[in-house]
């Protein structure tokens, strides 16, 4: 992207960084989506008319609905910025495509399956072999605190302090949040620290910290050790298990939102599906008509 469009996008990204606290990866994603929109239009973004924007739906017809929705969202925010700054006298974004998306429910792990994974990891850690102790600490933090994979692998060695039941970390967009740490996780990390090879990171790997790809592989290996199909398990599935099992145990949706670090509660609701039998039980126990028949 060159010329006037490049200058406008620079100003737009400066605003996102300064006012919305957008992270570097978020800004790169916006730049990429706006550049692809400029390519599809074949003319300057800043000057695009309603009629030109209407044709983007056709140009993006081969893309996944989620991709179209993301690019359209980037354009809407861009044109809202141009309008608010007085760079344009109108906001043409109303004509942008609005594909219907159906977000799939995350894969489910039963509490007993997670317990099997934890037990298998504990059995291996009984040998006091360093890698087995590391793996136990990884799974205890993943399931016990609901950390994202990127948050877990980038924890500094000093993240958990003795006697403190939580840690403070920077999640998406650099937003800080408190994350609870169970006594089990504390103990697993303590055992791992005793044989830790040293360095800045709690989970070192290569020249820096453990990679997300390697974490993914380790989690699948632990699933296989517990007799669970590896393709059913990932770090995100364990984060989802943390959320759904807490909800089933009576956790409040707003509290869950804070624990997961979601800025929008609508995102949290994806994690809140429960089995049909529990819903039926809830209706039978709490609905006024059900009680009136007693």
Coordinates of C-alpha atoms in Angstrom, one line a residue:
X1 CA 0.0 0.0 0.0
X2 CA 1.5 3.3 -1.0
X3 CA 0.7 7.0 -1.2
X4 CA -2.3 8.6 0.6
X5 CA -3.7 5.2 1.7
X6 CA -0.5 4.3 3.5
X7 CA -0.6 7.6 5.4
X8 CA -4.2 7.1 6.4
X9 CA -3.6 3.6 7.6
X10 CA -0.6 4.8 9.6
X11 CA -2.7 7.4 11.3
X12 CA -5.5 4.8 11.9
X13 CA -3.0 2.4 13.5
X14 CA -1.5 5.2 15.6
X15 CA -5.0 5.8 17.0
X16 CA -5.6 2.1 17.7
X17 CA -2.3 1.9 19.6
X18 CA -2.8 5.1 21.6
X19 CA -6.5 5.0 22.4
X20 CA -7.4 1.3 22.3
X21 CA -4.0 -0.1 23.4
X22 CA -3.9 -2.4 20.4
X23 CA -1.0 -4.8 20.5
X24 CA 1.6 -5.2 17.7
X25 CA 0.0 -8.3 16.3
X26 CA -3.4 -6.7 16.3
X27 CA -2.0 -3.7 14.3
X28 CA -0.3 -6.0 11.8
X29 CA -3.6 -7.8 11.3
X30 CA -5.4 -4.6 10.6
X31 CA -2.7 -3.5 8.2
X32 CA -2.9 -6.8 6.4
X33 CA -6.7 -6.8 6.1
X34 CA -6.8 -3.2 4.9
X35 CA -4.1 -3.9 2.3
X36 CA -6.0 -6.9 1.0
X37 CA -9.2 -4.8 0.8
X38 CA -7.2 -2.1 -1.2
X39 CA -6.0 -4.8 -3.5
X40 CA -9.6 -6.1 -4.1
X41 CA -10.9 -2.7 -4.7
X42 CA -8.2 -1.7 -7.2
X43 CA -8.5 1.9 -6.1
X44 CA -7.7 4.0 -3.0
X45 CA -9.4 2.9 0.2
X46 CA -9.8 6.4 1.5
X47 CA -11.8 7.5 -1.5
X48 CA -13.9 4.3 -2.0
X49 CA -17.6 4.9 -2.8
X50 CA -20.6 3.0 -1.6
X51 CA -20.9 1.4 -5.0
X52 CA -17.3 0.2 -5.0
X53 CA -17.6 -1.3 -1.5
X54 CA -20.7 -3.2 -2.5
X55 CA -18.6 -5.3 -4.9
X56 CA -16.3 -6.5 -2.2
X57 CA -18.8 -9.3 -1.3
X58 CA -18.3 -10.7 -4.8
X59 CA -14.6 -10.3 -4.7
X60 CA -14.4 -12.2 -1.4
X61 CA -17.0 -14.9 -2.4
X62 CA -14.4 -17.7 -2.2
X63 CA -13.1 -16.7 1.3
X64 CA -14.3 -18.3 4.5
X65 CA -17.2 -16.3 6.2
X66 CA -14.9 -15.6 9.2
X67 CA -12.3 -14.0 6.9
X68 CA -14.8 -11.9 5.2
X69 CA -16.3 -10.8 8.5
X70 CA -12.8 -9.9 9.9
X71 CA -11.9 -7.8 6.8
X72 CA -15.2 -6.0 6.8
X73 CA -14.8 -5.3 10.5
X74 CA -11.4 -3.8 9.8
X75 CA -12.9 -1.6 7.1
X76 CA -15.8 -0.5 9.3
X77 CA -13.4 0.7 12.0
X78 CA -11.2 2.4 9.4
X79 CA -14.1 4.3 7.8
X80 CA -15.5 5.3 11.3
X81 CA -12.1 6.7 12.1
X82 CA -11.9 8.7 8.8
X83 CA -15.4 10.1 9.5
X84 CA -14.7 11.0 13.1
X85 CA -11.5 12.7 12.1
X86 CA -13.3 14.8 9.4
X87 CA -11.2 13.1 6.6
X88 CA -14.4 11.9 5.0
X89 CA -17.8 13.6 5.2
X90 CA -19.5 10.2 5.1
X91 CA -19.1 6.6 6.5
X92 CA -19.8 4.2 3.6
X93 CA -19.3 1.0 5.7
X94 CA -23.0 0.2 5.9
X95 CA -22.8 -1.5 2.5
X96 CA -20.0 -3.8 3.5
X97 CA -20.8 -7.6 3.5
X98 CA -22.1 -9.1 6.7
X99 CA -21.7 -12.9 6.4
X100 CA -23.5 -15.1 8.9
X101 CA -21.2 -17.0 11.1
X102 CA -21.9 -19.9 13.3
X103 CA -19.1 -20.3 15.8
X104 CA -18.5 -24.0 16.5
X105 CA -18.7 -25.1 20.1
X106 CA -15.3 -26.1 21.4
X107 CA -14.4 -29.7 21.9
X108 CA -15.3 -31.1 25.3
X109 CA -13.2 -33.1 27.8
X110 CA -15.1 -34.8 30.6
X111 CA -13.7 -34.0 34.1
X112 CA -12.8 -37.7 34.5
X113 CA -10.7 -37.6 31.3
X114 CA -8.8 -34.5 32.6
X115 CA -8.3 -36.3 35.9
X116 CA -6.8 -39.3 34.0
X117 CA -4.3 -36.9 32.3
X118 CA -3.3 -35.4 35.6
X119 CA -2.9 -38.8 37.2
X120 CA -0.8 -40.1 34.3
X121 CA 1.4 -36.9 34.5
X122 CA 1.7 -37.4 38.3
X123 CA 2.8 -41.0 37.9
X124 CA 5.5 -40.0 35.5
X125 CA 6.6 -37.1 37.8
X126 CA 7.1 -39.6 40.6
X127 CA 10.4 -40.5 39.0
X128 CA 11.6 -36.9 39.6
X129 CA 12.9 -36.8 36.1
X130 CA 13.1 -33.1 35.1
X131 CA 11.0 -33.3 31.9
X132 CA 8.3 -35.3 33.7
X133 CA 8.2 -32.6 36.4
X134 CA 8.0 -29.9 33.8
X135 CA 5.1 -31.6 32.1
X136 CA 3.2 -31.9 35.3
X137 CA 3.6 -28.2 36.0
X138 CA 2.4 -27.4 32.5
X139 CA -0.8 -29.4 32.7
X140 CA -1.6 -28.2 36.2
X141 CA -1.3 -24.6 35.1
X142 CA -3.2 -25.1 31.9
X143 CA -6.2 -26.8 33.5
X144 CA -6.0 -25.3 36.9
X145 CA -5.7 -21.6 35.8
X146 CA -7.2 -21.5 32.3
X147 CA -4.1 -19.9 30.8
X148 CA -3.8 -19.4 27.0
X149 CA -1.0 -21.3 25.4
X150 CA 0.9 -18.1 24.7
X151 CA 0.5 -16.9 28.3
X152 CA 1.8 -20.1 29.7
X153 CA 4.9 -20.5 27.6
X154 CA 6.0 -16.9 28.2
X155 CA 5.7 -17.0 32.0
X156 CA 8.9 -15.7 33.6
X157 CA 10.6 -18.0 36.2
X158 CA 9.6 -15.5 38.9
X159 CA 5.9 -15.5 37.9
X160 CA 4.7 -17.6 40.9
X161 CA 5.8 -16.6 44.3
X162 CA 5.6 -18.7 47.4
X163 CA 2.4 -18.1 49.4
X164 CA 0.6 -16.0 46.7
X165 CA -2.5 -17.8 45.4
X166 CA -2.4 -15.9 42.1
X167 CA -0.2 -14.5 39.5
X168 CA -0.5 -11.3 37.4
X169 CA 0.0 -11.6 33.7
X170 CA -0.5 -9.5 30.6
X171 CA -3.0 -11.1 28.3
X172 CA -4.3 -10.1 24.8
X173 CA -3.7 -6.4 24.1
X174 CA -1.4 -6.1 27.1
X175 CA -4.3 -6.1 29.5
X176 CA -3.3 -7.3 33.0
X177 CA -5.4 -9.8 34.9
X178 CA -5.2 -11.8 38.1
X179 CA -5.0 -15.6 37.5
X180 CA -5.7 -18.0 40.4
X181 CA -3.1 -20.7 41.0
X182 CA -4.2 -23.8 42.9
X183 CA -2.1 -25.4 45.6
X184 CA -1.6 -28.4 43.3
X185 CA -0.2 -26.1 40.6
X186 CA 2.0 -24.3 43.2
X187 CA 3.4 -27.7 44.3
X188 CA 4.0 -28.9 40.8
X189 CA 5.8 -25.7 39.9
X190 CA 7.9 -25.8 43.1
X191 CA 9.1 -29.4 42.2
X192 CA 9.9 -28.2 38.7
X193 CA 11.8 -25.2 39.9
X194 CA 14.1 -27.4 42.0
X195 CA 15.4 -29.1 38.8
X196 CA 15.0 -26.1 36.5
X197 CA 17.9 -25.6 34.1
X198 CA 18.0 -21.9 34.8
X199 CA 17.4 -18.8 32.7
X200 CA 14.6 -16.2 32.5
X201 CA 11.6 -18.4 31.5
X202 CA 9.6 -20.7 33.7
X203 CA 9.5 -23.2 30.8
X204 CA 12.6 -22.7 28.7
X205 CA 13.0 -24.1 25.3
X206 CA 15.7 -23.7 22.7
X207 CA 17.1 -20.1 22.8
X208 CA 14.1 -18.7 24.5
X209 CA 10.9 -20.2 26.0
X210 CA 9.0 -23.3 25.1
X211 CA 7.2 -22.8 21.8
X212 CA 3.4 -23.1 21.5
X213 CA 3.9 -25.8 18.9
X214 CA 6.0 -27.8 21.3
X215 CA 3.4 -27.3 24.1
X216 CA 0.7 -28.6 21.7
X217 CA 2.8 -31.7 21.1
X218 CA 3.5 -32.3 24.8
X219 CA -0.2 -32.0 25.7
X220 CA -1.1 -34.5 23.0
X221 CA 1.6 -36.9 24.3
X222 CA 0.1 -36.6 27.8
X223 CA -3.3 -37.3 26.4
X224 CA -2.0 -40.5 24.8
X225 CA -0.3 -41.5 28.1
X226 CA -3.8 -41.3 29.7
X227 CA -5.4 -43.4 27.0
X228 CA -7.2 -40.4 25.4
X229 CA -7.2 -39.9 21.6
X230 CA -4.6 -37.2 21.1
X231 CA -6.5 -35.4 18.4
X232 CA -9.2 -34.6 21.0
X233 CA -6.8 -32.6 23.2
X234 CA -4.9 -29.3 22.9
X235 CA -3.9 -26.5 25.2
X236 CA -7.1 -24.6 24.2
X237 CA -9.2 -27.7 25.0
X238 CA -7.8 -27.7 28.5
X239 CA -8.5 -24.0 28.8
X240 CA -12.1 -24.7 27.7
X241 CA -12.3 -27.6 30.2
X242 CA -11.2 -25.2 33.0
X243 CA -14.1 -22.8 32.0
X244 CA -16.9 -25.4 31.5
X245 CA -16.1 -27.4 34.6
X246 CA -16.0 -24.2 36.7
X247 CA -19.4 -23.2 35.2
X248 CA -20.8 -26.7 35.9
X249 CA -19.7 -26.3 39.5
X250 CA -21.6 -23.1 39.9
X251 CA -19.2 -20.3 38.8
X252 CA -20.7 -17.0 37.8
X253 CA -20.4 -16.0 34.1
X254 CA -19.0 -12.6 34.9
X255 CA -16.4 -14.2 37.2
X256 CA -15.5 -16.6 34.5
X257 CA -15.1 -13.7 32.0
X258 CA -12.6 -12.1 34.3
X259 CA -10.7 -15.4 34.9
X260 CA -10.4 -16.0 31.1
X261 CA -9.4 -12.5 30.3
X262 CA -12.3 -11.8 27.8
X263 CA -13.1 -8.2 27.1
X264 CA -16.5 -9.2 25.8
X265 CA -18.8 -11.5 27.7
X266 CA -20.2 -12.8 24.4
X267 CA -16.8 -14.5 23.9
X268 CA -17.1 -16.2 27.3
X269 CA -20.6 -17.6 26.4
X270 CA -19.0 -19.9 23.8
X271 CA -17.3 -21.7 26.7
X272 CA -20.5 -22.1 28.7
X273 CA -22.3 -24.9 27.0
X274 CA -23.3 -27.6 29.5
X275 CA -24.8 -31.1 28.8
X276 CA -28.5 -31.4 28.1
X277 CA -29.2 -33.5 31.2
X278 CA -28.0 -30.7 33.4
X279 CA -30.2 -28.1 31.6
X280 CA -33.2 -30.4 32.1
X281 CA -32.4 -30.9 35.7
X282 CA -32.0 -27.1 36.2
X283 CA -35.5 -26.4 34.6
X284 CA -37.1 -29.2 36.6
X285 CA -35.6 -27.9 39.8
X286 CA -36.0 -24.1 39.4
X287 CA -38.8 -23.4 37.0
X288 CA -42.0 -22.0 38.8
X289 CA -44.3 -24.4 36.9
X290 CA -42.2 -27.4 38.0
X291 CA -42.4 -26.4 41.6
X292 CA -46.1 -25.7 41.5
X293 CA -46.8 -29.5 40.8
X294 CA -45.2 -30.5 44.1

